[in-house]
Coordinates of C-alpha atoms in Angstrom, one line a residue:
X111 CA 93.9 119.1 110.4
X112 CA 97.1 117.7 109.0
X113 CA 97.6 114.2 107.9
X114 CA 94.1 112.8 108.2
X115 CA 92.4 115.5 106.0
X116 CA 95.4 115.5 103.7
X117 CA 95.1 111.7 103.2
X118 CA 91.4 111.8 102.7
X119 CA 91.8 114.6 100.0
X120 CA 94.6 112.6 98.3
X121 CA 92.4 109.5 98.2
X122 CA 89.4 111.3 96.7
X123 CA 91.6 113.0 94.1
X124 CA 93.7 110.0 93.2
X125 CA 90.7 107.8 92.6
X126 CA 89.0 110.2 90.1
X127 CA 89.3 109.5 86.4
X128 CA 91.6 112.1 84.7
X129 CA 93.6 111.1 81.7
X130 CA 95.3 114.0 80.0
X131 CA 92.7 115.8 77.9
X132 CA 89.8 114.6 80.0
X133 CA 90.4 116.1 83.5
X134 CA 86.7 117.0 84.1
X135 CA 86.1 114.4 86.9
X136 CA 89.3 115.5 88.8
X137 CA 88.3 119.1 88.4
X138 CA 84.9 118.3 89.9
X139 CA 86.5 116.6 92.9
X140 CA 89.0 119.4 93.3
X141 CA 86.2 122.0 93.4
X142 CA 84.4 120.0 96.1
X143 CA 87.6 119.7 98.2
X144 CA 88.2 123.5 97.8
X145 CA 84.7 124.5 98.7
X146 CA 84.7 127.4 101.2
X147 CA 88.5 127.9 101.1
X148 CA 88.9 130.6 98.4
X149 CA 87.5 134.0 97.4
X150 CA 87.2 133.5 93.7
X151 CA 87.2 130.6 91.2
X152 CA 87.8 130.6 87.4
X153 CA 88.3 128.1 84.7
X154 CA 90.2 128.7 81.4
X155 CA 89.5 127.4 78.0
X156 CA 91.9 124.4 78.5
X157 CA 90.1 123.4 81.7
X158 CA 92.6 124.6 84.3
X159 CA 91.0 125.4 87.6
X160 CA 92.0 128.6 89.4
X161 CA 91.3 129.1 93.2
X162 CA 92.2 132.5 94.4
X163 CA 92.6 133.6 98.0
X164 CA 93.2 137.4 98.3
X165 CA 96.0 138.6 100.6
X166 CA 96.7 141.7 102.6
X167 CA 98.8 142.7 99.7
X168 CA 96.3 141.9 96.9
X169 CA 98.6 142.8 94.1
X170 CA 101.5 140.5 95.1
X171 CA 100.7 137.1 93.7
X172 CA 102.1 133.7 94.2
X173 CA 100.8 130.9 92.0
X174 CA 101.0 127.3 93.0
X175 CA 100.3 124.7 90.3
X176 CA 99.7 120.9 90.4
X177 CA 98.6 119.0 87.4
X178 CA 95.2 117.2 87.5
X179 CA 95.9 114.8 84.6
X180 CA 97.3 111.3 84.7
X181 CA 98.9 109.2 82.0
X182 CA 96.6 106.8 80.4
X183 CA 95.4 105.5 77.0
X184 CA 93.0 106.4 74.2
X185 CA 90.9 104.0 72.2
X186 CA 91.8 104.0 68.5
X187 CA 90.1 101.0 66.9
X188 CA 87.5 98.2 67.6
X189 CA 88.1 94.8 66.1
X190 CA 85.3 92.8 64.4
X191 CA 85.5 90.3 67.3
X192 CA 84.9 93.1 69.9
X193 CA 88.5 93.5 71.1
X194 CA 89.7 97.1 71.5
X195 CA 93.0 98.6 70.4
X196 CA 94.4 101.6 72.2
X197 CA 97.4 104.0 72.1
X198 CA 99.4 105.6 75.0
X199 CA 98.6 109.0 76.3
X200 CA 101.7 110.3 78.1
X201 CA 105.0 108.6 78.7
X202 CA 104.6 104.9 79.5
X203 CA 106.7 101.9 80.2
X204 CA 105.2 99.3 77.8
X205 CA 105.7 96.5 80.4
X206 CA 103.2 98.1 82.8
X207 CA 100.2 97.9 80.4
X208 CA 99.8 94.1 79.9
X209 CA 97.4 92.0 82.0
X210 CA 95.9 94.9 83.8
X211 CA 92.4 95.9 85.0
X212 CA 91.3 99.0 83.0
X213 CA 88.4 101.4 82.9
X214 CA 87.2 103.3 79.9
X215 CA 85.2 106.5 80.1
X216 CA 82.5 106.6 77.4
X217 CA 80.6 109.6 76.3
X218 CA 77.1 108.1 76.9
X219 CA 77.2 105.1 79.2
X220 CA 79.7 106.3 81.8
X221 CA 82.5 103.8 82.7
X222 CA 83.2 100.4 81.2
X223 CA 85.7 97.9 82.8
X224 CA 87.9 95.5 80.9
X225 CA 91.3 93.7 81.0
X226 CA 94.3 93.9 78.7
X227 CA 95.1 90.5 77.4
X228 CA 98.2 88.7 76.2
X229 CA 99.5 85.3 75.1
X230 CA 99.8 83.0 78.2
X231 CA 103.3 82.0 79.3
X232 CA 102.5 78.3 78.5
X233 CA 102.5 78.9 74.7
X234 CA 105.0 81.7 74.5
X235 CA 108.1 81.1 72.3
X236 CA 111.6 81.8 73.6
X237 CA 111.5 85.0 71.5
X238 CA 108.2 86.0 73.1
X239 CA 109.8 85.7 76.5
X240 CA 112.6 88.0 75.6
X241 CA 110.7 90.9 74.1
X242 CA 108.3 93.5 75.6
X243 CA 104.9 93.8 74.0
X244 CA 104.3 97.3 72.8
X245 CA 101.2 99.1 73.9
X246 CA 100.2 99.4 70.3
X247 CA 100.1 95.6 70.0
X248 CA 97.9 95.0 73.1
X249 CA 94.2 94.8 73.2
X250 CA 91.4 95.4 75.7
X251 CA 88.8 92.7 76.4
X252 CA 85.5 94.0 77.7
X253 CA 83.6 90.7 77.6
X254 CA 82.0 91.1 74.2
X255 CA 82.1 88.9 71.0
X256 CA 81.6 91.5 68.3
X257 CA 82.2 95.1 67.3
X258 CA 78.4 95.8 67.7
X259 CA 78.4 94.5 71.3
X260 CA 81.4 96.6 72.2
X261 CA 79.8 99.7 70.6
X262 CA 76.6 99.0 72.5
X263 CA 78.6 99.6 75.7
X264 CA 79.2 103.1 74.4
X265 CA 82.8 102.7 73.5
X266 CA 84.1 104.6 70.6
X267 CA 87.5 105.6 69.2
X268 CA 88.6 108.7 71.1
X269 CA 87.5 107.5 74.5
X270 CA 90.1 107.6 77.2
X271 CA 91.2 104.7 79.4
X272 CA 93.2 104.3 82.6
X273 CA 94.1 101.7 85.3
X274 CA 91.1 100.5 87.3
X275 CA 92.8 100.6 90.7
X276 CA 91.8 102.1 94.0
X277 CA 94.5 103.7 96.1
X278 CA 95.2 102.8 99.7
X279 CA 97.6 103.1 102.6
X280 CA 100.0 100.2 102.6
X281 CA 99.5 98.1 105.8
X282 CA 98.0 101.0 107.6
X283 CA 101.4 102.6 107.6
X284 CA 102.8 105.9 106.3
X285 CA 102.9 105.1 102.5
X286 CA 100.0 105.7 100.2
X287 CA 99.9 104.0 96.8
X288 CA 97.6 104.8 93.9
X289 CA 97.3 105.1 90.1
X290 CA 97.6 108.9 89.9
X291 CA 99.6 110.2 92.9
X292 CA 101.5 111.9 90.0
X293 CA 100.2 114.5 90.5
X294 CA 97.1 114.3 92.7
X295 CA 99.5 114.4 95.6
X296 CA 100.4 118.0 94.6
X297 CA 96.7 118.8 94.2
X298 CA 96.0 117.6 97.7
X299 CA 98.8 119.8 99.0
X300 CA 97.2 122.8 97.5
X301 CA 93.8 122.0 99.1
X302 CA 95.5 121.5 102.5
X303 CA 97.3 124.8 102.2
X304 CA 94.1 126.7 101.8
X305 CA 92.4 124.6 104.4
X306 CA 95.0 125.7 107.0
X307 CA 94.5 129.3 106.0
X308 CA 90.7 129.1 106.4
X309 CA 89.5 132.2 108.3
X310 CA 92.8 133.9 107.8
X311 CA 94.1 136.4 105.2
X312 CA 97.5 135.5 103.8
X313 CA 100.2 138.1 103.4
X314 CA 99.9 138.0 99.6
X315 CA 97.3 136.7 97.1
X316 CA 97.6 133.0 96.6
X317 CA 96.4 131.3 93.4
X318 CA 96.1 127.5 93.4
X319 CA 95.8 126.0 89.9
X320 CA 94.8 122.5 89.0
X321 CA 96.5 122.4 85.6
X322 CA 95.8 120.1 82.6
X323 CA 97.7 118.2 80.0
X324 CA 101.0 118.2 81.8
X325 CA 101.7 114.6 80.9
X326 CA 101.5 115.3 77.2
X327 CA 103.7 118.3 76.9
X328 CA 103.5 120.6 80.0
X329 CA 100.9 122.7 78.1
X330 CA 99.3 124.9 80.8
X331 CA 102.2 127.2 81.7
X332 CA 101.4 129.9 79.0
X333 CA 97.7 130.2 79.8
X334 CA 98.3 130.2 83.6
X335 CA 100.8 133.0 83.4
X336 CA 98.7 135.0 80.9
X337 CA 95.6 134.7 83.2
X338 CA 97.3 135.5 86.5
X339 CA 100.7 137.4 85.8
X340 CA 102.1 136.3 89.2
X341 CA 105.2 137.5 90.9
X342 CA 106.4 133.9 91.4
X343 CA 105.2 130.5 90.3
X344 CA 105.8 127.2 92.2
X345 CA 105.1 123.8 90.7
X346 CA 104.0 121.2 93.3
X347 CA 104.8 117.9 91.6
X348 CA 106.4 114.6 92.3
X349 CA 109.9 113.5 91.7
X350 CA 111.6 110.1 91.3
X351 CA 113.4 108.5 94.3
X352 CA 116.6 106.4 94.2
X353 CA 116.0 104.5 97.4
X354 CA 114.8 101.2 95.9
X355 CA 116.7 98.2 94.5
X356 CA 117.9 98.7 90.9
X357 CA 118.2 102.5 91.1
X358 CA 121.5 104.0 92.1
X359 CA 121.3 107.1 94.3
X360 CA 123.7 108.9 92.1
X361 CA 121.0 108.8 89.4
X362 CA 118.1 109.9 91.6
X363 CA 119.3 111.3 94.9
X364 CA 115.9 111.9 96.5
X365 CA 114.7 109.5 99.2
X366 CA 111.3 108.8 100.7
X367 CA 110.7 110.3 104.2
X368 CA 113.5 112.9 104.0
X369 CA 111.2 115.8 103.0
X370 CA 110.2 117.5 99.8
X371 CA 112.8 118.3 97.1
X372 CA 113.7 121.9 96.3
X373 CA 113.9 122.0 92.5
X374 CA 117.3 123.2 91.2
X375 CA 117.3 121.7 87.8
X376 CA 115.4 119.4 85.5
X377 CA 115.7 118.5 81.9
X378 CA 114.2 115.9 79.5
X379 CA 116.9 114.8 77.1
X380 CA 114.4 113.0 74.9
X381 CA 112.3 116.1 74.3
X382 CA 115.4 118.3 74.4
X383 CA 113.7 121.7 75.0
X384 CA 111.9 120.7 78.2
X385 CA 113.5 121.7 81.5
X386 CA 114.0 124.4 84.1
X387 CA 117.2 125.9 85.5
X388 CA 115.7 127.5 88.6
X389 CA 117.1 130.9 89.5
X390 CA 119.2 130.8 92.7
X391 CA 117.3 133.6 94.3
X392 CA 114.2 131.4 94.3
X393 CA 115.9 128.2 95.5
X394 CA 117.7 130.1 98.2
X395 CA 114.4 131.7 99.4
X396 CA 112.8 128.2 99.6
X397 CA 115.7 126.7 101.5
X398 CA 115.9 129.6 103.9
X399 CA 112.2 129.1 104.7
X400 CA 112.8 125.4 105.3
X401 CA 115.8 125.9 107.5
X402 CA 114.2 128.7 109.5
X403 CA 111.1 126.6 110.3
X404 CA 112.9 123.3 110.8
X405 CA 111.3 121.6 107.8
X406 CA 113.3 118.7 106.3
X407 CA 114.1 119.2 102.6
X408 CA 116.3 117.7 99.8
X409 CA 118.1 119.5 97.0
X410 CA 116.7 118.1 93.7
X411 CA 118.6 117.8 90.5
X412 CA 116.9 115.6 87.9
X413 CA 117.0 114.6 84.3
X414 CA 114.2 112.7 82.6
X415 CA 111.2 115.0 83.0
X416 CA 109.9 118.4 83.9
X417 CA 107.1 120.3 85.6
X418 CA 104.6 123.1 84.9
X419 CA 107.5 125.5 86.0
X420 CA 109.2 124.9 82.7
X421 CA 106.5 126.2 80.4
X422 CA 105.6 128.9 83.0
X423 CA 109.2 130.3 83.1
X424 CA 109.3 131.0 79.4
X425 CA 105.7 132.2 79.0
X426 CA 105.1 135.8 77.8
X427 CA 107.6 138.2 79.3
X428 CA 109.2 135.4 81.4
X429 CA 108.5 134.5 85.0
X430 CA 110.3 133.4 88.2
X431 CA 109.4 129.8 88.4
X432 CA 110.6 126.8 90.4
X433 CA 109.3 123.7 92.2
X434 CA 108.8 121.9 95.5
X435 CA 108.6 118.2 94.7
X436 CA 107.2 115.2 96.6
X437 CA 109.4 112.1 96.5
X438 CA 107.6 109.2 94.7
X439 CA 108.4 105.6 94.0
X440 CA 107.3 103.7 90.9
X441 CA 106.4 106.8 88.8
X442 CA 104.2 106.4 85.8
X443 CA 102.9 103.0 86.9
X444 CA 99.6 102.0 88.5
X445 CA 101.3 101.7 91.9
X446 CA 102.9 105.1 92.4
X447 CA 103.8 105.5 96.1
X448 CA 104.4 108.5 98.4
X449 CA 105.3 109.0 102.1
X450 CA 102.5 110.9 103.9
X451 CA 105.2 112.5 106.0
X452 CA 106.8 114.0 102.9
X453 CA 103.3 115.2 101.9
X454 CA 102.8 116.9 105.2
X455 CA 106.2 118.6 105.1
X456 CA 105.5 119.8 101.5
X457 CA 102.3 121.5 102.9
X458 CA 104.4 123.1 105.6
X459 CA 107.2 124.3 103.4
X460 CA 104.9 125.7 100.6
X461 CA 102.7 127.4 103.2
X462 CA 105.6 129.0 105.1
X463 CA 107.1 130.1 101.8
X464 CA 103.9 131.7 100.7
X465 CA 103.6 133.6 103.9
X466 CA 107.2 134.8 104.1
X467 CA 108.3 135.4 100.5
X468 CA 109.3 139.0 99.8
X469 CA 110.6 138.8 96.3

């Protein structure tokens, strides 16, 4: 148990295709990883996956959520010469999309590989060098010479695309890097939690949810709360670190290897309404659990994004919702990186909290 199974699960989930709005492949992998670990499974209309393990107190329910979707792209036009135009799905840095290996999921022919092209540096003007190419101005080259050849591959407007990159452990060390550790890392934590409870009955009922469409508006909170009506909800997601060159720690105080972040506050000033001020009774309960069990943790205060806890907190009658977050470098790129020790400590903290929480 522990890190080896956790790493294997992360690898399997990270390398599945799952752009927001098309999470079916990730859901399939998650169901396989969860096999034999739960009492009941259900799927809602959006595609969220619910894995329920009944506790000694069946009516007391703790819901853990990790989103299955990743940022990506969607095909919107095919040029007469066969080149493909695409648009962003989720929040991107335009600099990360140029000159990349990509993979398109088609409706009929499975997956098609291609590369995003750009003007070579040799013939770029001074103005070209100074500006960032917008994703809307890029194109995908799939090795065809006409619209008909591209369509023969099965590609159509509306197909999703993401980075064609396989995750791995850097130099056989403690860091794992992959295209979708945001948030397959959280999904792997949920699997490992139930794996460690196999053959045991938890104190209360645990519901592990692989949610969808988080990257395009944190859309699963309402349906999750309506379907489960839990006593408390915990989002298992990643958070930005400030321990790399170019980012001041006063901006992002989380660091790799120092344990999971206990969410106190997040807010997205661009969207305005997105954010969660976590009630102190919940943050205090999580921190008390960490300190009692000697689990390292960090206090997380963050602007620039949110988690499933935001939409969950304000769903229906209102819910107690917070987060336990995994520090991650290079968020929303093809090279997202997490520390496996942080992942392990996230499992421990979430599991101990689930077993000890009294409300």
